[in-house]
Coordinates of C-alpha atoms in Angstrom, one line a residue:
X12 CA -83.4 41.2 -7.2
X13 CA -86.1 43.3 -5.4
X14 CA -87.8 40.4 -3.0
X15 CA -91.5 42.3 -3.1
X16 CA -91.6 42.4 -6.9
X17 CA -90.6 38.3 -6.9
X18 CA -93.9 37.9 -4.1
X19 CA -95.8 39.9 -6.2
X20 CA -95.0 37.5 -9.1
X21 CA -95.4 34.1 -7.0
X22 CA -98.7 35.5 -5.8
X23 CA -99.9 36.2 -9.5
X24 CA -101.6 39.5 -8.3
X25 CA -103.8 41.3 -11.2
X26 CA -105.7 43.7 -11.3
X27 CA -108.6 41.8 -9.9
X28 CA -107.1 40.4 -7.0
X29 CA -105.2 43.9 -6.4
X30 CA -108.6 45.1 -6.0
X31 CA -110.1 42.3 -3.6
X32 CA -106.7 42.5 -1.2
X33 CA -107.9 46.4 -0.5
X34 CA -110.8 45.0 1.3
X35 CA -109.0 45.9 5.0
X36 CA -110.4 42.2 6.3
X37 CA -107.7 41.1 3.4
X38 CA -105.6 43.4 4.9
X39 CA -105.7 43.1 8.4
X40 CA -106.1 39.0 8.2
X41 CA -103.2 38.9 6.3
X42 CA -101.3 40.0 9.5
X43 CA -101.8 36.3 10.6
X44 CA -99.8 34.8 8.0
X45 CA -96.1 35.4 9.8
X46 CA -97.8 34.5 13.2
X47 CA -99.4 31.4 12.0
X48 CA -96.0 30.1 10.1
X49 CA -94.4 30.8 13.4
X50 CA -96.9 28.2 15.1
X51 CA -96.7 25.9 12.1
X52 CA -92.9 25.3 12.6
X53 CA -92.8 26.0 16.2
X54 CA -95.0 22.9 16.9
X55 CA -93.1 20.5 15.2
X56 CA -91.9 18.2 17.7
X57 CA -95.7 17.5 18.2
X58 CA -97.0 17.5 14.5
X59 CA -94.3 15.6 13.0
X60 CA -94.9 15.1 9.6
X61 CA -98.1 16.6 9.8
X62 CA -96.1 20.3 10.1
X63 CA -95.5 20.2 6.4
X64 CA -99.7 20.4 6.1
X65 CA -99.8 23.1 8.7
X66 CA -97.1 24.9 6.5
X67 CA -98.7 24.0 3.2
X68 CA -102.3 25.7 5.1
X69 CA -100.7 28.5 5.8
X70 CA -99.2 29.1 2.5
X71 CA -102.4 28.3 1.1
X72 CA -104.1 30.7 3.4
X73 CA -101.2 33.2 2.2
X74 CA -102.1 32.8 -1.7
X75 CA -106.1 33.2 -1.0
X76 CA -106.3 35.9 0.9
X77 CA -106.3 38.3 -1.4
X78 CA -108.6 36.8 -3.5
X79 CA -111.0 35.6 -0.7
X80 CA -112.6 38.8 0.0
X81 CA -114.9 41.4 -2.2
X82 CA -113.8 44.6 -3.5
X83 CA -114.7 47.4 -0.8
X84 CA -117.2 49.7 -1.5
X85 CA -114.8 52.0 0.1
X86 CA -111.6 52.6 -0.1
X87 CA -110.8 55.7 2.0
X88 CA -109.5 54.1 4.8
X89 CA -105.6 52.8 5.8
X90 CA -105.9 49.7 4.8
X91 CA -106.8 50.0 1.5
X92 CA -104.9 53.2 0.9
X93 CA -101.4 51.0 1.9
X94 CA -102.5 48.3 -0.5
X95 CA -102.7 51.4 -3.2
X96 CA -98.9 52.4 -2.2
X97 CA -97.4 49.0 -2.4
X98 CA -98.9 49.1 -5.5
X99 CA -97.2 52.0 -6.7
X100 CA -93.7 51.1 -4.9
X101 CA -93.9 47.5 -6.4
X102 CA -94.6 49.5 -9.9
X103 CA -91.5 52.2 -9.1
X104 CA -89.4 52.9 -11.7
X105 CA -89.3 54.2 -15.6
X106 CA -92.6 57.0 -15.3
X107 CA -93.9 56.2 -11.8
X108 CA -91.2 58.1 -9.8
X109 CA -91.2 58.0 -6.4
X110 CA -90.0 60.3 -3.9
X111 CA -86.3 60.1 -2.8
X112 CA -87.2 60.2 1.1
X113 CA -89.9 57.4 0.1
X114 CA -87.5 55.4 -1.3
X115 CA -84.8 55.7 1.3
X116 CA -86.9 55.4 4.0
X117 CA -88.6 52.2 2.3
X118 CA -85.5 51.0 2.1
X119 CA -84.4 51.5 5.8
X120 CA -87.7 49.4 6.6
X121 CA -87.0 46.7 4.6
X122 CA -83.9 46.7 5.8
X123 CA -85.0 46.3 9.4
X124 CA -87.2 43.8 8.3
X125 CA -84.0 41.6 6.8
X126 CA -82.2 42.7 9.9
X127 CA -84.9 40.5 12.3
X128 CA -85.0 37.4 9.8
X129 CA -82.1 35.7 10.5
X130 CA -83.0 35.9 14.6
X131 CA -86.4 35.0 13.5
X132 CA -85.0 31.7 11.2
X133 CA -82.4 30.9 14.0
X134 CA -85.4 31.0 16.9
X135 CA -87.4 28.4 14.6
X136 CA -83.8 26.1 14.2
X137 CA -83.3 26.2 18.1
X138 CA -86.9 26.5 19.4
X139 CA -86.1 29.3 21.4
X140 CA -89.2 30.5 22.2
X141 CA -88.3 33.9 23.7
X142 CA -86.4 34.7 21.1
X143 CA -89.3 33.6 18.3
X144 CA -91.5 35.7 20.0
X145 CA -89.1 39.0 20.3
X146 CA -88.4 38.3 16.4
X147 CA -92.1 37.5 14.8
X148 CA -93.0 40.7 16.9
X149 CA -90.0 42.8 15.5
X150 CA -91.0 41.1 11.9
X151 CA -94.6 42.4 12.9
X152 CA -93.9 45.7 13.9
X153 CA -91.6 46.4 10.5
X154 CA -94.4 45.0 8.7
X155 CA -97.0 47.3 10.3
X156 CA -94.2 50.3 9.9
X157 CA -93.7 49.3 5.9
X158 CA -97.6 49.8 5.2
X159 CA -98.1 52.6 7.4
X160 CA -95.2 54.3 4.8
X161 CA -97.3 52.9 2.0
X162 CA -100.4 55.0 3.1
X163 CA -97.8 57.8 3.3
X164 CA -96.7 57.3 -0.3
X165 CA -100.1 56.6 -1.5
X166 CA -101.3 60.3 0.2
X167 CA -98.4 61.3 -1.7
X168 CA -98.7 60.9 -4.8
X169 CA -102.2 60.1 -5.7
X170 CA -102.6 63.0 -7.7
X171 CA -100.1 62.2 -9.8
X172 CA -101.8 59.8 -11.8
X173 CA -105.4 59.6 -12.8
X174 CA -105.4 55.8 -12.3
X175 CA -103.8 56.3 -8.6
X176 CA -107.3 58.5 -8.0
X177 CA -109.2 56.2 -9.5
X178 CA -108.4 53.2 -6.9
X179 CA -110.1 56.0 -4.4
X180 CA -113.4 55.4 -3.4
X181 CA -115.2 57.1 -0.9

């Protein structure tokens, strides 16, 4: 089961929404979404029942974000360029072939990303605030790491395909 292509299908990204999430404020606001679950759960001895809302925001604020903002007029720019790669990873497979040291080293990420969860899960369980904020950062930093590969993949192999170029905009 390949976890981005099931988020992909929960967030019912076309091509339209694929488009709007390469604005770089989708991008870069869409950082907020681990921190802000972080808060959500970690203030639960206050909230009460009221966390499930805070959760239920967040996850709302997690399904319109890419939808929220325009298209950008331009797209030259990292934010929009590690939308385009995700894209393309997400898409891997049959004709879109991918690199081998993309691949591996996409995989080495994600990796490290489900290498942090369990500490991150386990500091929400125990309120060990410490360790929740050593784990949302290593969560962060793999996250940041992951698109900064996408740009790499994008710059990659955009020439490859004539619909890859078109997402380009200058």
């Amino acid at each position: 089961m390949d976890i981005l292509k099931v988020s992909e299908r929960l967030m019912s990204m076309d091509e339209s929404s694929w488009q709007r999430h390469s604005n770089p404020l989708s991008v870069y606001s869409r950082f907020s979404i681990l921190p802000l679950f972080t808060v959500a759960i970690a203030v639960r001895e206050y909230l009460g029942w009221w966390t499930l809302a805070a959760v239920l925001l967040v996850s709302l604020w997690t399904w319109l974000n890419p939808r929220l903002f325009s298209a950008p007029d331009t797209t030259n720019n990292w934010a929009s360029m590690g939308t385009f790669g995700e894209r393309i990873y997400l898409n891997r497979g049959g004709e879109n072939l991918i690199p081998s040291h993309h691949l591996r080293m996409c995989r080495w990420i994600i990796g490290l990303q489900f290498l942090g969860l369990p500490f991150w899960l386990y500091s929400l369980y125990s309120m060990s605030y410490p360790l929740m904020l050593l784990s949302t950062l290593w969560l962060m930093i793999t996250k940041v790491w992951f698109v900064d590969r996408m740009v790499w993949l994008y710059s990659d192999v955009k020439d490859w395909n004539p619909v890859y170029q078109s997402w380009l905009k200058s």
